[in-house]
Coordinates of C-alpha atoms in Angstrom, one line a residue:
Chain A
M23 CA 32.3 1.5 24.7
A24 CA 30.6 -1.6 23.3
D25 CA 30.5 -1.9 19.5
L26 CA 27.6 0.5 18.7
K27 CA 27.9 0.3 15.0
D28 CA 24.5 0.5 13.3
T29 CA 22.7 1.4 16.5
V30 CA 20.9 4.4 17.9
F31 CA 20.8 5.6 21.5
K32 CA 17.5 4.9 23.3
A33 CA 17.8 5.4 27.0
R34 CA 20.2 5.6 29.9
V35 CA 19.1 3.1 32.5
L36 CA 21.8 3.4 35.1
D37 CA 24.2 6.3 35.9
A38 CA 27.4 6.1 37.9
E39 CA 25.7 6.5 41.3
M40 CA 23.0 3.9 40.5
M41 CA 25.7 1.5 39.4
R42 CA 27.7 2.0 42.6
R43 CA 24.6 1.4 44.7
A44 CA 23.6 -1.7 42.8
L45 CA 27.1 -3.1 43.3
T46 CA 27.1 -2.3 47.0
R47 CA 23.8 -4.1 47.4
I48 CA 25.1 -7.1 45.5
A49 CA 28.1 -7.2 47.8
H50 CA 25.9 -7.2 50.9
E51 CA 23.7 -9.9 49.4
I52 CA 26.8 -12.1 48.6
I53 CA 28.0 -11.8 52.2
E54 CA 24.5 -12.5 53.6
K55 CA 23.8 -15.4 51.4
N56 CA 27.1 -17.0 52.2
T57 CA 26.9 -16.1 55.9
G58 CA 30.3 -14.3 55.7
I59 CA 33.2 -14.5 53.3
D60 CA 34.9 -17.7 54.4
D61 CA 36.4 -19.5 51.4
L62 CA 34.9 -16.8 49.1
A63 CA 36.6 -15.8 45.8
V64 CA 35.4 -13.5 43.1
I65 CA 36.1 -14.3 39.4
G66 CA 35.3 -11.8 36.6
I67 CA 34.5 -12.9 33.1
R68 CA 36.4 -10.9 30.5
R69 CA 36.0 -8.2 29.6
R70 CA 33.7 -6.0 31.6
G71 CA 33.1 -8.7 34.3
V72 CA 36.7 -8.1 35.4
P73 CA 36.4 -4.5 36.7
L74 CA 33.0 -5.3 38.2
A75 CA 34.5 -8.3 40.1
E76 CA 37.3 -6.1 41.3
R77 CA 34.9 -3.5 42.6
L78 CA 32.7 -6.1 44.3
A79 CA 35.9 -7.5 46.0
A80 CA 36.8 -3.9 47.1
I81 CA 33.3 -3.3 48.6
I82 CA 33.4 -6.7 50.3
K83 CA 36.7 -5.7 51.9
E84 CA 35.2 -2.4 53.0
I85 CA 32.3 -4.2 54.7
E86 CA 34.2 -7.2 56.2
G87 CA 37.7 -5.8 56.5
V88 CA 39.2 -8.8 54.8
S89 CA 40.4 -9.2 51.2
V90 CA 38.9 -12.0 49.0
P91 CA 40.9 -13.4 46.1
V92 CA 40.0 -12.1 42.6
G93 CA 40.5 -14.0 39.4
I94 CA 40.0 -13.4 35.7
L95 CA 38.4 -15.9 33.4
D96 CA 38.7 -15.8 29.6
I97 CA 36.1 -18.0 28.0
T98 CA 37.2 -17.8 24.4
L99 CA 38.5 -21.4 24.2
Y100 CA 35.1 -22.6 25.5
R101 CA 32.8 -20.7 23.2
D102 CA 30.1 -22.8 21.5
D103 CA 30.2 -20.7 18.3
L104 CA 33.8 -21.2 17.3
T105 CA 32.9 -23.3 14.3
T106 CA 30.6 -20.7 13.0
L107 CA 32.9 -17.7 13.2
A108 CA 35.0 -16.9 10.1
V109 CA 38.0 -15.6 12.1
Q110 CA 39.2 -17.0 15.4
P111 CA 38.6 -14.6 18.2
I112 CA 41.7 -13.3 20.1
V113 CA 42.3 -15.3 23.2
H114 CA 43.4 -13.7 26.4
K115 CA 44.8 -15.1 29.6
T116 CA 42.8 -16.7 32.3
E117 CA 44.4 -15.5 35.5
V118 CA 43.2 -17.3 38.6
P119 CA 46.3 -17.2 40.8
F120 CA 44.7 -19.4 43.6
S121 CA 43.2 -22.8 43.9
I122 CA 39.4 -22.8 43.3
N123 CA 39.1 -26.2 45.0
N124 CA 36.5 -26.1 47.8
K125 CA 36.1 -22.3 47.3
K126 CA 32.8 -20.5 47.0
I127 CA 33.1 -18.9 43.6
I128 CA 31.2 -15.8 42.7
L129 CA 31.2 -15.5 38.9
V130 CA 30.8 -11.9 37.7
D131 CA 29.7 -10.6 34.4
D132 CA 28.1 -7.3 33.1
V133 CA 25.1 -8.6 31.2
L134 CA 23.2 -11.9 31.3
Y135 CA 21.5 -12.5 28.0
T136 CA 21.4 -15.9 26.3
G137 CA 23.4 -17.6 29.1
R138 CA 25.9 -19.0 26.6
T139 CA 28.8 -17.0 28.1
V140 CA 28.0 -18.3 31.5
R141 CA 27.8 -21.9 30.2
A142 CA 31.3 -21.5 28.7
A143 CA 32.5 -19.9 32.0
L144 CA 31.2 -22.8 34.0
D145 CA 33.1 -25.2 31.8
A146 CA 36.2 -23.1 32.0
L147 CA 35.9 -23.1 35.8
V148 CA 35.6 -26.9 36.0
D149 CA 38.9 -27.3 34.1
L150 CA 40.6 -25.3 36.9
G151 CA 39.3 -27.4 39.8
R152 CA 36.2 -28.2 41.8
P153 CA 34.7 -25.3 43.7
K154 CA 32.4 -26.0 46.7
L155 CA 29.8 -23.9 44.9
T156 CA 29.5 -21.4 42.2
Q157 CA 27.1 -18.4 42.2
L158 CA 26.5 -15.9 39.5
A159 CA 26.5 -12.1 40.0
I160 CA 25.3 -9.9 37.1
L161 CA 24.9 -6.2 36.7
I162 CA 22.1 -6.3 34.1
D163 CA 19.8 -9.2 33.4
R164 CA 18.1 -8.5 30.0
G165 CA 16.2 -11.8 29.6
H166 CA 16.1 -14.0 26.4
R167 CA 17.8 -17.0 27.9
E168 CA 18.7 -19.9 25.5
L169 CA 20.0 -22.2 28.3
P170 CA 18.6 -23.1 31.8
I171 CA 20.8 -20.5 33.6
R172 CA 19.9 -17.9 36.1
A173 CA 21.7 -15.3 38.2
D174 CA 22.0 -15.4 42.0
F175 CA 22.6 -11.7 42.3
V176 CA 21.2 -9.1 39.9
G177 CA 21.9 -5.4 39.8
K178 CA 18.9 -4.6 37.6
N179 CA 16.4 -6.5 35.5
I180 CA 15.9 -4.8 32.2
P181 CA 13.3 -6.3 29.8
T182 CA 14.7 -5.9 26.3
S183 CA 13.8 -6.8 22.8
R184 CA 16.4 -8.8 20.7
K185 CA 16.8 -5.7 18.5
E186 CA 18.3 -3.8 21.4
L187 CA 21.8 -3.7 22.7
I188 CA 22.8 -3.2 26.3
A189 CA 26.0 -1.1 26.6
V190 CA 27.6 -1.4 30.0
N191 CA 30.3 1.3 30.3
V192 CA 32.8 1.0 33.1
E193 CA 35.4 3.6 34.1
E194 CA 38.3 1.2 33.9
I195 CA 37.7 0.4 30.2
D196 CA 35.3 3.0 28.8
G197 CA 36.3 6.0 30.9
M198 CA 32.8 6.4 32.4
D199 CA 30.2 4.5 34.5
N200 CA 26.7 4.0 33.1
V201 CA 24.4 1.6 31.3
E202 CA 22.6 2.5 28.1
I203 CA 20.1 0.8 25.8
H204 CA 20.8 1.2 22.1
E205 CA 18.7 -0.2 19.3
F206 CA 19.9 -1.7 16.0
V207 CA 18.7 0.1 13.0
Chain B
M17 CA 43.6 -11.6 13.4
W18 CA 45.9 -14.0 11.7
R19 CA 44.2 -16.2 9.2
T20 CA 45.7 -18.5 6.6
K21 CA 45.0 -21.9 5.1
D22 CA 48.6 -23.0 5.3
L23 CA 51.7 -22.1 7.3
L24 CA 54.6 -22.8 4.9
G25 CA 57.2 -20.3 6.1
L26 CA 57.8 -17.1 8.0
E27 CA 59.1 -15.2 5.0
E28 CA 55.6 -14.5 3.7
H29 CA 54.1 -13.4 7.1
S30 CA 54.2 -9.9 8.6
A31 CA 55.5 -8.9 12.0
D32 CA 51.9 -8.2 13.1
E33 CA 50.8 -11.7 12.1
I34 CA 53.8 -13.2 13.9
L35 CA 53.0 -11.2 17.0
S36 CA 49.4 -12.4 17.0
I37 CA 50.7 -16.0 17.0
L38 CA 53.2 -15.2 19.9
D39 CA 50.4 -13.6 21.9
T40 CA 48.1 -16.5 21.4
A41 CA 50.9 -18.9 22.5
E42 CA 51.2 -17.0 25.8
V43 CA 47.7 -18.0 26.6
M44 CA 48.3 -21.6 25.5
K45 CA 51.4 -22.0 27.6
D46 CA 49.4 -21.5 30.7
I47 CA 47.2 -24.5 29.8
I48 CA 50.3 -26.8 29.7
Y49 CA 50.9 -26.1 33.3
R50 CA 47.4 -26.8 34.5
D51 CA 46.3 -29.9 36.4
I52 CA 43.8 -30.5 33.7
K53 CA 45.8 -30.0 30.5
K54 CA 42.8 -29.9 28.1
V55 CA 40.4 -27.4 26.6
P56 CA 37.5 -28.4 24.3
T57 CA 38.3 -25.8 21.6
L58 CA 39.1 -28.1 18.7
R59 CA 36.6 -30.9 19.4
G60 CA 35.8 -32.6 16.2
K61 CA 38.8 -31.3 14.2
S62 CA 41.3 -33.8 12.9
M63 CA 45.0 -33.5 12.1
V64 CA 47.6 -35.9 10.8
T65 CA 51.4 -35.7 11.1
L66 CA 53.1 -36.8 7.9
F67 CA 56.8 -37.0 8.6
Y68 CA 59.0 -38.2 5.8
E69 CA 62.0 -37.4 8.0
N70 CA 62.8 -38.4 11.6
S71 CA 61.7 -36.3 14.4
T72 CA 61.3 -36.5 18.2
R73 CA 60.2 -33.1 19.4
T74 CA 58.5 -31.5 16.5
R75 CA 56.1 -34.4 15.8
S76 CA 55.3 -35.2 19.4
S77 CA 54.8 -31.6 20.2
F78 CA 52.4 -31.2 17.4
E79 CA 50.5 -34.2 18.6
M80 CA 50.5 -33.0 22.2
A81 CA 49.4 -29.6 21.1
G82 CA 46.5 -31.1 19.2
K83 CA 45.5 -33.3 22.1
Y84 CA 45.6 -30.4 24.7
L85 CA 43.1 -28.6 22.4
S86 CA 40.9 -31.7 22.0
A87 CA 41.6 -32.2 18.3
D88 CA 42.0 -35.8 17.0
T89 CA 45.5 -36.4 16.1
S90 CA 47.0 -39.3 14.2
N91 CA 50.4 -40.1 12.8
L92 CA 51.2 -41.7 9.5
A93 CA 54.2 -43.9 9.9
I94 CA 55.8 -43.4 6.5
A95 CA 58.0 -46.5 6.6
N96 CA 54.9 -48.7 7.1
S97 CA 52.6 -46.7 4.7
S98 CA 51.8 -46.9 1.0
V99 CA 54.6 -44.5 0.5
A100 CA 56.8 -47.6 0.7
K101 CA 54.8 -48.9 -2.3
G102 CA 55.5 -45.7 -4.2
E103 CA 52.5 -43.6 -3.5
S104 CA 53.2 -40.0 -4.4
L105 CA 53.0 -37.1 -1.9
I106 CA 50.0 -35.6 -3.7
D107 CA 48.1 -38.9 -3.7
T108 CA 48.9 -39.5 0.0
G109 CA 47.7 -36.0 0.8
R110 CA 44.4 -36.5 -1.2
T111 CA 43.8 -39.8 0.6
L112 CA 44.2 -38.1 4.0
E113 CA 41.9 -35.3 2.9
A114 CA 39.3 -37.8 1.7
M115 CA 39.2 -39.1 5.3
G116 CA 38.2 -35.7 6.5
T117 CA 41.6 -34.5 7.7
D118 CA 41.4 -30.8 8.6
L119 CA 45.1 -30.2 8.9
I120 CA 48.2 -32.0 7.6
V121 CA 51.6 -31.4 9.3
I122 CA 54.3 -32.4 7.0
R123 CA 58.1 -32.7 7.2
H124 CA 60.0 -33.6 4.0
S125 CA 63.6 -33.7 2.9
A126 CA 62.7 -31.7 -0.3
A127 CA 62.3 -28.0 0.0
G128 CA 58.8 -27.0 -1.3
A129 CA 57.1 -30.3 -0.6
P130 CA 54.6 -28.7 1.8
H131 CA 53.8 -26.1 -0.9
L132 CA 53.1 -28.8 -3.4
L133 CA 50.9 -30.6 -1.0
A134 CA 49.1 -27.3 0.0
K135 CA 48.3 -26.6 -3.6
N136 CA 46.7 -30.0 -4.0
V137 CA 44.6 -30.4 -0.9
K138 CA 41.9 -28.4 0.7
S139 CA 43.1 -29.3 4.2
G140 CA 45.4 -26.9 5.9
V141 CA 49.1 -27.6 5.6
V142 CA 51.7 -26.8 8.2
N143 CA 55.4 -27.0 7.2
A144 CA 57.3 -28.9 10.0
G145 CA 60.5 -28.6 8.1
D146 CA 61.2 -28.9 4.4
G147 CA 64.8 -29.6 3.2
M148 CA 66.9 -26.5 3.6
H149 CA 64.1 -24.1 3.2
E150 CA 62.1 -23.3 6.4
H151 CA 60.9 -24.7 9.7
P152 CA 58.4 -22.0 10.7
T153 CA 57.1 -23.4 14.0
Q154 CA 60.7 -23.7 15.2
G155 CA 61.4 -20.1 14.1
L156 CA 58.2 -19.0 16.0
L157 CA 59.1 -20.9 19.2
D158 CA 62.6 -19.3 19.1
L159 CA 61.1 -15.9 18.7
F160 CA 58.7 -16.6 21.5
T161 CA 61.5 -17.8 23.8
M162 CA 63.6 -14.7 23.0
R163 CA 60.7 -12.4 23.6
Q164 CA 59.9 -14.2 26.9
K165 CA 63.5 -13.9 28.2
K166 CA 64.5 -10.6 26.6
G167 CA 61.4 -8.6 26.2
N168 CA 61.4 -6.6 22.9
L169 CA 62.8 -8.4 19.8
A170 CA 63.6 -5.2 18.1
N171 CA 66.9 -4.3 19.8
L172 CA 68.3 -7.8 20.1
K173 CA 71.7 -8.9 18.7
V174 CA 71.3 -12.5 17.8
A175 CA 74.1 -14.8 16.7
I176 CA 73.2 -18.0 14.8
L177 CA 76.1 -20.4 15.1
G178 CA 77.0 -23.4 13.1
D179 CA 75.8 -25.2 10.0
I180 CA 73.9 -22.3 8.4
M181 CA 73.8 -23.8 4.9
H182 CA 71.8 -26.9 5.8
S183 CA 69.7 -25.2 8.4
R184 CA 66.0 -24.5 7.8
V185 CA 65.9 -23.4 11.5
A186 CA 68.4 -20.6 10.6
R187 CA 66.4 -19.4 7.7
S188 CA 63.1 -19.2 9.7
N189 CA 64.9 -17.4 12.5
I190 CA 66.5 -15.0 10.1
W191 CA 63.2 -14.2 8.4
G192 CA 61.4 -13.8 11.7
L193 CA 64.0 -11.8 13.5
S194 CA 64.6 -9.4 10.6
K195 CA 60.9 -8.5 10.5
F196 CA 61.3 -7.1 14.0
G197 CA 64.5 -5.2 13.2
A198 CA 66.8 -7.4 15.3
E199 CA 70.5 -7.6 14.3
V200 CA 71.2 -11.1 13.1
R201 CA 74.7 -12.5 12.8
V202 CA 75.5 -15.8 11.2
V203 CA 78.7 -17.5 12.0
G204 CA 80.2 -20.8 10.9
P205 CA 82.8 -22.4 8.6
S206 CA 82.8 -20.9 5.1
T207 CA 82.0 -24.4 3.7
L208 CA 78.7 -24.4 5.6
M209 CA 77.7 -20.8 4.8
P210 CA 75.1 -20.5 2.0
P211 CA 76.1 -18.3 -0.9
E212 CA 74.7 -14.7 -0.8
V213 CA 73.4 -15.2 2.8
E214 CA 74.0 -11.5 3.3
K215 CA 71.1 -10.8 0.9
M216 CA 68.8 -12.0 3.8
G217 CA 69.9 -8.9 5.8
V218 CA 72.3 -10.7 8.1
K219 CA 76.0 -10.0 9.0
Q220 CA 78.3 -12.8 8.1
Y221 CA 81.2 -14.0 10.3
Y222 CA 83.8 -16.7 10.1
N223 CA 85.3 -16.0 13.4
I224 CA 83.2 -17.1 16.4
E225 CA 84.9 -14.8 18.9
K226 CA 84.1 -11.7 16.8
A227 CA 80.5 -12.9 16.1
L228 CA 79.7 -13.5 19.8
A229 CA 81.0 -10.2 21.0
G230 CA 78.2 -8.4 22.8
V231 CA 75.3 -10.5 21.6
D232 CA 72.1 -11.0 23.6
V233 CA 71.3 -14.5 22.2
V234 CA 73.3 -17.3 20.7
N235 CA 71.2 -19.8 18.8
V236 CA 73.4 -22.9 18.3
L237 CA 72.5 -25.1 15.3
R238 CA 72.8 -28.8 15.2
L239 CA 75.6 -30.0 13.0
Q240 CA 73.6 -32.0 10.5
K241 CA 75.9 -35.0 10.2
E242 CA 73.5 -36.7 7.8
R243 CA 73.6 -33.9 5.3
Q244 CA 77.4 -33.4 5.3
K245 CA 78.8 -34.2 1.9
K246 CA 82.4 -35.3 1.9
G247 CA 84.8 -32.5 2.1
L248 CA 82.7 -29.8 3.8
L249 CA 84.4 -30.5 7.2
P250 CA 87.8 -31.9 7.9
S251 CA 86.6 -33.5 11.1
L252 CA 84.1 -33.1 13.9
R253 CA 86.9 -32.5 16.2
E254 CA 88.2 -29.6 14.2
Y255 CA 84.7 -28.2 13.9
S256 CA 84.2 -28.4 17.6
Q257 CA 87.5 -26.7 18.3
L258 CA 86.8 -23.8 15.9
F259 CA 83.0 -23.4 16.4
G260 CA 81.8 -25.3 19.5
L261 CA 80.2 -23.1 22.1
T262 CA 82.2 -23.3 25.3
N263 CA 81.8 -21.4 28.5
E264 CA 84.9 -19.3 27.5
R265 CA 83.3 -18.3 24.2
M266 CA 79.9 -17.6 25.8
A267 CA 81.7 -15.1 28.1
L268 CA 82.3 -12.9 25.1
A269 CA 78.6 -12.3 24.7
K270 CA 76.5 -10.1 27.0
E271 CA 76.6 -11.1 30.7
D272 CA 73.0 -12.3 30.6
V273 CA 73.3 -14.0 27.2
L274 CA 70.6 -16.5 26.3
V275 CA 71.8 -19.8 24.7
M276 CA 69.4 -21.7 22.5
H277 CA 69.5 -24.9 20.5
P278 CA 66.7 -26.4 18.5
G279 CA 67.7 -30.0 19.4
P280 CA 68.7 -32.7 19.1
M281 CA 72.1 -31.7 20.4
N282 CA 75.5 -33.2 19.5
R283 CA 76.9 -32.6 22.9
G284 CA 80.7 -31.9 22.8
V285 CA 80.5 -31.0 19.1
E286 CA 78.5 -27.7 18.6
I287 CA 77.7 -27.2 22.3
M288 CA 79.4 -28.3 25.4
T289 CA 77.5 -30.0 28.2
D290 CA 78.3 -27.3 30.8
V291 CA 76.9 -24.6 28.5
Y292 CA 73.7 -26.6 28.1
E293 CA 73.5 -27.1 31.9
S294 CA 74.2 -23.4 32.6
T295 CA 71.6 -20.9 33.7
H296 CA 72.0 -19.2 30.3
S297 CA 70.4 -22.1 28.5
S298 CA 66.7 -22.1 27.6
I299 CA 67.0 -25.3 25.6
D300 CA 64.5 -27.3 27.8
E301 CA 62.1 -24.3 27.9
Q302 CA 62.2 -24.1 24.1
V303 CA 60.6 -27.5 24.1
T304 CA 57.7 -26.4 26.3
N305 CA 57.4 -23.3 24.3
G306 CA 57.2 -25.4 21.1
V307 CA 54.0 -27.0 22.4
A308 CA 52.5 -23.6 23.2
I309 CA 53.4 -22.2 19.7
R310 CA 51.9 -25.3 18.0
M311 CA 48.7 -25.0 20.1
A312 CA 48.5 -21.3 18.9
I313 CA 49.0 -22.3 15.3
L314 CA 46.4 -25.1 15.6
Y315 CA 43.9 -22.8 17.3
L316 CA 44.3 -20.1 14.7
M317 CA 44.2 -22.4 11.7
L318 CA 41.8 -25.0 12.8
G319 CA 39.2 -23.1 14.7
G320 CA 36.4 -21.3 13.1
K321 CA 34.9 -22.7 9.9
S322 CA 36.8 -25.5 8.2
A323 CA 40.1 -24.0 7.1
Y324 CA 39.4 -24.2 3.4
E325 CA 35.8 -23.0 3.6
N326 CA 37.0 -19.5 4.2
I327 CA 39.5 -19.6 1.4
N328 CA 37.0 -20.6 -1.4

């Protein structure tokens, strides 16, 4: 569960079945847009981008019958707010056990909001090599971009106010699959 | 999460704090093996190495660690500095601080020198070895290496071999290991054993064969020739015969014993070359781990707001 301190529940926008369908559609779109899965690799952004990336890879395998490499990106060392935080965030490992050179990289995260996480992820990726191209797959796009960044694949667009919080729950971390809107009080 | 203005020793830090440093170092170690060995994390932060004693690996590994994290690192060459004109440690520190230095890494022959500096500057201070007191980053990299090779630190039997009295490495190891509940044995000639060392919670041995029996790790200390007062040792040859780590002696320890040495080695004195070259030795890996540990320290101390902003 995301940190829901000082928030109240407003609405459930996706249940487990809707999440599964959205991911299945994204997987199909990824294959279609790239005309197959040659040189494709999926990289999830910690934390909830990781299980979503693994699920996308699993669905792609079901459809195409071939496994695509899956990696994990930790963007902590690339954050642009390190100088404003009082305490250093805990860093975790980046685990990309394959060369990303000349690969088509599908970057995966749960929510696209300001775009700052994706900016950091792109920088982190560049330090690992030079992909042929990078595309962005997002479960929830909630708007309010602060950088010129957009997603190539979106599970659901949910217009939000800045006073709201999108809680994406995934079985692997939270014990359940759903997406909820909460509001800060 | 671990947060401190200064890192002066391991004695004053908890097992949890030490673990958070080791965990951070795991991540940092991966960066060292990348094609592009640089992350932008500490852009705009500056650090100075201030070494009043000689050093190869500690100073260069601090500098490399800073560079890999994009901090600006510089080194004050003491012999060519105003220290030669008699400038005091405090004044030197204040001067560096006034230039905007975020972190000072200091090595000094006097125990407590980093503490004195830390009290007088707002910059963060890291002790890179002070007299016979502590060498915390060496202690941390030794713990990191032991954890990497042996897993849990709690059940380890570790023998620290050699010149215990003069060794700040031994003290940092003892403080660190004892916080995790490891069994620490110290072994060396009685003239090189500090008085009341058992009060640190270690077992004291004067016989190397007994001390090495069944241990998981042997940490061999450098015989500090420059600190030997007349009369502590009859001769290097005798020391080597009684306390040098040979293959035969290593065989008394566990079959998969790990042999460590903080460097620089006196080959043929405290450790034989074939022991260093054996598969048991992690001595070269310790150097790599040292960079990872120092990156972790710099990340934890330098990131975020200016180190001193949070304190005041």
